Amino acid sequence: MTYSLTDTLLKIWEMSGFANATWQQLVMILVSFVLIYLAVVKHFEPLLLLPIAFGMLLANFPMTDLLAGPLGDQPGGLLYYIYQGVELGIYPPLIFLGIGAMTDFGPLIARPSSLFLGAAAQFGIYIAFLLALALGFSPEAAASIGIIGGADGPTAIWLTTKLYQDLLPAIAIAAYSYMALIPMIQPPIMRLLTTKKEREVKMVQLREVSKAEKIVFPVVVSTLCILLLPSVAPLIGMLMLGNLLRESGVTERLSKTAQNELMNIVTIFLGVSVGAKAVGEKFLQLETIKVIILGLVAFAFSTVGGLLLGKLMCWLSGGKVNPLIGSAGVSAVPMAARVSQIEGQKANPSNFLLMHAMGPNVAGVIGSAVAAGIFYALFGG
Amino acid sequence: MTYSLTDTLLKIWEMSGFANATWQQLVMILVSFVLIYLAVVKHFEPLLLLPIAFGMLLANFPMTDLLAGPLGDQPGGLLYYIYQGVELGIYPPLIFLGIGAMTDFGPLIARPSSLFLGAAAQFGIYIAFLLALALGFSPEAAASIGIIGGADGPTAIWLTTKLYQDLLPAIAIAAYSYMALIPMIQPPIMRLLTTKKEREVKMVQLREVSKAEKIVFPVVVSTLCILLLPSVAPLIGMLMLGNLLRESGVTERLSKTAQNELMNIVTIFLGVSVGAKAVGEKFLQLETIKVIILGLVAFAFSTVGGLLLGKLMCWLSGGKVNPLIGSAGVSAVPMAARVSQIEGQKANPSNFLLMHAMGPNVAGVIGSAVAAGIFYALFGG
Amino acid sequence: MTYSLTDTLLKIWEMSGFANATWQQLVMILVSFVLIYLAVVKHFEPLLLLPIAFGMLLANFPMTDLLAGPLGDQPGGLLYYIYQGVELGIYPPLIFLGIGAMTDFGPLIARPSSLFLGAAAQFGIYIAFLLALALGFSPEAAASIGIIGGADGPTAIWLTTKLYQDLLPAIAIAAYSYMALIPMIQPPIMRLLTTKKEREVKMVQLREVSKAEKIVFPVVVSTLCILLLPSVAPLIGMLMLGNLLRESGVTERLSKTAQNELMNIVTIFLGVSVGAKAVGEKFLQLETIKVIILGLVAFAFSTVGGLLLGKLMCWLSGGKVNPLIGSAGVSAVPMAARVSQIEGQKANPSNFLLMHAMGPNVAGVIGSAVAAGIFYALFGG
Amino acid sequence: MTLLEGLQVLVIGLGTVFLVLIALSGAVSLESRIFNLFVKNRKEAPAAEITAKQEEVTVINASAGELKLINVDERTAAMIMAIVSDESQIPLSELKFKYIKALD
Amino acid sequence: MTLLEGLQVLVIGLGTVFLVLIALSGAVSLESRIFNLFVKNRKEAPAAEITAKQEEVTVINASAGELKLINVDERTAAMIMAIVSDESQIPLSELKFKYIKALD
Amino acid sequence: MTLLEGLQVLVIGLGTVFLVLIALSGAVSLESRIFNLFVKNRKEAPAAEITAKQEEVTVINASAGELKLINVDERTAAMIMAIVSDESQIPLSELKFKYIKALD
Ligand code: NA
Ligand code: NA
Ligand code: NA
């Protein structure tokens, strides 16, 4: 090996990103800049989109070997190891553990019929699935695309990892972006599908929920859901464990760590490594555009599903249910519930729907986890 | 593959827990409910019993594959991965790191003879070991059962993982349950073995311990213990590292993380995955009943051991040592020390034994770790 | 197997550390005591030196198997698993994530010429490299030794793990010790190389840096650095991700976890496992002494490099730059900047160089990461 | 997979989601009803509880207290209790400490 | 393993636990005694320290304080100092803040 | 590797470090200049700020004292010193801060 000046400089240049960048990588770097902009300036779910965008940036610099697996004696790249938590399906359930520890299911317990809305608002999942099939995607890919309509990042990531990893970054980015865009996506649909009179409906106050009910709730939900649909165990199980740690009142320190430090650590790792899968050659495909469009369709039809059942419940209850709370069933907690609140108040300034929308809202988390479990049972393994 | 309605519904039903549950699984689900009840309502060491109970619940839902190892391309189940930290012996030492960072060994340093009581109160370990042998258990199983008498969860889990994993959940549950039951197990034995006069003994105040002594203590203990008994290194080493981080005064941020977030994360993982080992077919055996009974025997005889040496020290010191502090030597920090306090005060309302009992109490942690190290040296590897 | 009393006691003795200690192990235990003393009493970078020293202590107790890899069914030792994060190059980038989240690059952005000083102060790296070559070290070892002059612990550990693991503990200890000794190493050199008049130079106040500039900065730095030098991606990438999480203002919870709990956990693991590599037979070599001497040379010449360019900048700017800020370019944040401040004030009591020295100081972190990347590109893989 | 099959997946999938969530809804309602029964039975419960409380107090009087230590180590707590007892000239057996909590 | 062997394990095991913990007890006692020696040699040390303290105090008097901020950010601390100074009509140069600590 | 080759590594290595950091310096300057363009368009806001800054400058220039900053960034520290000085009407040259320390 000779270390002549020119040779070495040449070697360094030849191994630099400038000499090796493909156009796809350069485009992806620009895309990551746009995502960073959206996360930081437009506040698009920054907690996940910022790490995703940065992961995408890192993964598209040429020659870094960040994603390379181990080779003989040589260990793998940093993002290869961090990605293992995604690959092995570990991070999304841990995020759900934190979400469970952060979620108050009280409004849902006070009005169990919220769960119907949380079911109806999964409608978009299946519409998008069908359209994806029609566009030529495989069933596995179509299911992964459809799950965007669940409006739940960890669920979407979990299912896609199991069924069709190639689409992981596109689906994750679409899911989180549309969650951030809920305040723009939902209101037009809400106004289109409901009458002013419906939107003006005031709902009776929710009853008080006892501590005991809240403690038993996670046990009941996990038992019933997982018995009915075993494939849903990692998601619902961890969600409900987190909720039990929260509500039991005797494990506060575990609950706090689950919803703060553990969740933050996992969020950083999950975001960066999901973003890192958005390597140029795979991401810059027509498929990605399709995914992004189908994702929007999924969100829209999930909103529609929730609203339509809301209208039905309004009618059946003799006008006691405001259909606007139906759209909150898509989950996207708590954004979608806030949208219901805002639209309700626009129709009737003294209307206060937030608490009523929180029921369907948290039901939607369970709903999309169940939908993911069904897809996994049908197409996984 | 056809997706006819009835076929698919049938498939979903056939794969559901309802169609596949064994009676053992159903019993275990009920057992887990009981444990959740004990943890939440009866406050049985909820920080660990609640995760254990929930892990047991999850693991006994049929068809979830949560514990399945990786198979070819297919990654393993969530609890399989989380369990690795138990399997590889990583979690218990990390818990000890946190315990070390939380423990003030001052009372032990002020009265080093506390260590004798911490030794005597391991008596039950060996009695239970002997009885287990007599009941036909292998030496490895008997040692794992005996260590319940150490009244130290992480130590018991660590040793059992090394010697006889089949008994892990039974032993862990017994250890934590009896630790919670210390206020019921110990007082009758204490009153039986001591005279009222002995229980009335007031002890002279402990001397002040300097900061320097506290800093040197973990170094001395780890050096001496690990040189004498190398197998004890992971437990004593981490316990003392945690204590050094605490007492050094220059690594406060590390000490805080060790005793809070790191410990909480590990506690959740440890609990859930230990509980997950309680799969019906293995747990619902006569052996489990035996373990639970032997565990109680172990606790009782450890209490006896500590009390008897306490009485001896009372006699030798001419009545300066209250034998009630002996029972605190079982560890179960700080529950056992509080029991000594309460019993002492019942005999003599102006008696304040808490600080005096803390010495044997923390000595008991070292004592049972040493006992575990001896068992591992004899039967491990 | 017979369990006769004498046989078993003999067995325990034969397996004890007392019966098996080599002189090297005993010496290393003493060395670890000295390091603990330096960390606790002399405050030598205790956050890392204390875990390193304790790891060294643990690893040199005989017969513990703490570092043993898995063998057949038998899992490996605790420190073997904790060490994987070093072996696979995971911990140092995570530490950099935390450092990035803690670092304010404002002073560097306000005066980009600080970066020149951050480059010049890597001079010692190459001097030490050259001397190490002259002393017969291989290029890989020489590069690892040289990087001590970068005055950055994680960078040094990262590069050494990639190039020449045998020297890891010596290099890590030297790096952290000399960082703690910066207030003793630098001042004599500073006074030797600068005139009183130079040291008296007051610098104009730095301009205000906008939030937007601070947000764009990590993106710019990572893009440019990693495109130029892909091998630097794990270090610079994570450093800049941490900084982006900090400055973006929308991911505060991630930034806080990155700089606190995550960093503390990794620091404990990194310290203990790096220290654990200091096993007697390997550490007690002439090479270690050489490393320690060369490390001092590296620090000294890095200081010289920074100061000389500082003098040049002083001269070129017509006396507007105080050359004392050059020595801060070695990094060792924020110690070296404080030394600049103190020396400046000794020369002129109204001189306030701290903010001006922070620019080169943080530039030095980037500078040594780049130097490490170059070494890795030349000798790695 | 044909579109027809896809449609079946839609029907089955959404149907199952509804089934599961309706089942859940039933279970939660049932749970609430059961708890409400208990609450009704315990209409006097508060009263009973108060009695229990008083008994507890008595017990505490005889035993110097069921003491919750929150973020306080026992040494400090013991010291505090001793000091308070000493300062107030009340024997420890007659002092009730509900909890000792560190502000930190 | 026969019960007799088990009994031997009991004797050896408990014996070793005692041996190790008695050794520890000795070591800890020794450690304490060594430290006590130091302390005795330093009987004047406290005095010296006090002198040092007083000098420090003087310095502090002239310099508005050695300030420890515990769980307080600097902005808040500055505000507190300013407020206290203002409220008390004592110039900051004559105020001594030992530490400012957040109760949370 | 011969020493001559080593010398080449020195030249190349240090040269590349300089190249990369000079490039960075250019990029950061460029970035700042672009942002300044934006800022100029938004003129009035900075004006007030600059005034404040200048006071700070004066104050700091007059300041003395050896200051330890522990977990505090220097900018914040400078601000605190300025605020305290300003609020208390004591020139910084007469205020001595021993250290400013943030615990988290
Ligand atoms: Na949903
Ligand atoms: Na014990
Ligand atoms: Na450096």
Coordinates of C-alpha atoms in Angstrom, one line a residue, chain F residues 3-99:
Chain F
L3 CA 7.8 7.0 8.5
L4 CA 7.8 8.7 5.1
E5 CA 4.4 7.2 4.4
G6 CA 3.4 8.2 7.9
L7 CA 4.4 11.8 7.1
Q8 CA 2.2 11.6 4.1
V9 CA -0.7 10.4 6.2
L10 CA 0.0 13.4 8.5
V11 CA -0.1 15.8 5.5
I12 CA -3.2 14.2 3.9
G13 CA -5.0 13.7 7.2
L14 CA -4.5 17.2 8.6
G15 CA -5.1 18.6 5.1
T16 CA -8.4 16.8 4.8
V17 CA -9.5 17.8 8.3
F18 CA -8.7 21.4 7.2
L19 CA -10.5 21.0 3.9
V20 CA -13.6 19.6 5.5
L21 CA -13.7 22.2 8.2
I22 CA -13.0 25.0 5.8
A23 CA -15.8 23.8 3.6
L24 CA -18.0 23.7 6.6
S25 CA -17.0 27.2 7.6
G26 CA -17.9 28.4 4.1
A27 CA -21.2 26.6 4.2
V28 CA -22.1 28.0 7.6
S29 CA -21.1 31.5 6.5
L30 CA -23.3 31.1 3.4
E31 CA -26.2 29.8 5.5
S32 CA -25.9 32.8 7.8
R33 CA -25.7 35.2 4.9
I34 CA -28.9 33.7 3.4
F35 CA -30.7 34.0 6.7
N36 CA -29.5 37.6 7.1
L37 CA -31.1 38.5 3.8
F38 CA -34.3 37.3 5.3
V39 CA -33.6 39.1 8.6
K40 CA -32.9 42.4 6.8
N41 CA -36.3 42.3 5.4
R42 CA -37.6 42.2 8.9
K43 CA -35.8 45.1 10.2
E44 CA -37.4 46.5 13.3
A45 CA -37.4 43.6 15.7
P46 CA -33.6 43.3 15.9
A47 CA -33.2 47.0 16.7
A48 CA -34.6 46.6 20.2
E49 CA -32.6 43.5 20.7
I50 CA -29.4 45.1 19.6
T51 CA -29.8 47.9 22.2
A52 CA -30.2 45.3 24.9
K53 CA -27.2 43.5 23.6
Q54 CA -25.0 46.6 23.7
E55 CA -25.8 47.1 27.4
E56 CA -24.9 43.6 27.9
V57 CA -21.6 44.1 26.1
T58 CA -20.7 47.0 28.2
V59 CA -21.5 45.2 31.3
I60 CA -19.6 42.2 30.3
N61 CA -16.6 44.2 29.3
A62 CA -16.5 45.7 32.7
S63 CA -16.9 42.3 34.4
A64 CA -14.3 40.5 36.3
G65 CA -14.1 37.3 38.1
E66 CA -13.3 33.7 37.6
L67 CA -16.5 32.0 36.7
K68 CA -17.2 28.3 36.7
L69 CA -20.1 27.3 34.6
I70 CA -21.5 23.9 35.4
N71 CA -24.0 22.5 33.0
V72 CA -24.9 26.0 32.0
D73 CA -24.2 27.3 28.6
E74 CA -22.2 30.4 28.5
R75 CA -24.7 32.5 26.7
T76 CA -27.2 32.0 29.4
A77 CA -24.7 32.7 32.0
A78 CA -23.7 35.9 30.4
M79 CA -27.4 36.8 30.3
I80 CA -27.9 36.1 33.9
M81 CA -24.9 38.1 34.9
A82 CA -26.2 41.0 32.8
I83 CA -29.7 40.7 34.2
V84 CA -28.5 40.5 37.8
S85 CA -26.2 43.4 37.3
D86 CA -28.9 45.4 35.5
E87 CA -31.6 44.7 38.1
S88 CA -29.3 45.5 41.0
Q89 CA -27.6 48.5 39.4
I90 CA -24.3 47.1 40.3
P91 CA -21.7 47.1 37.6
L92 CA -20.6 43.6 36.7
S93 CA -17.0 44.6 37.6
E94 CA -18.1 44.6 41.2
L95 CA -20.2 41.5 41.1
K96 CA -18.3 38.2 41.4
F97 CA -20.0 34.9 40.6
K98 CA -18.1 32.0 41.9
Y99 CA -20.1 29.5 39.8

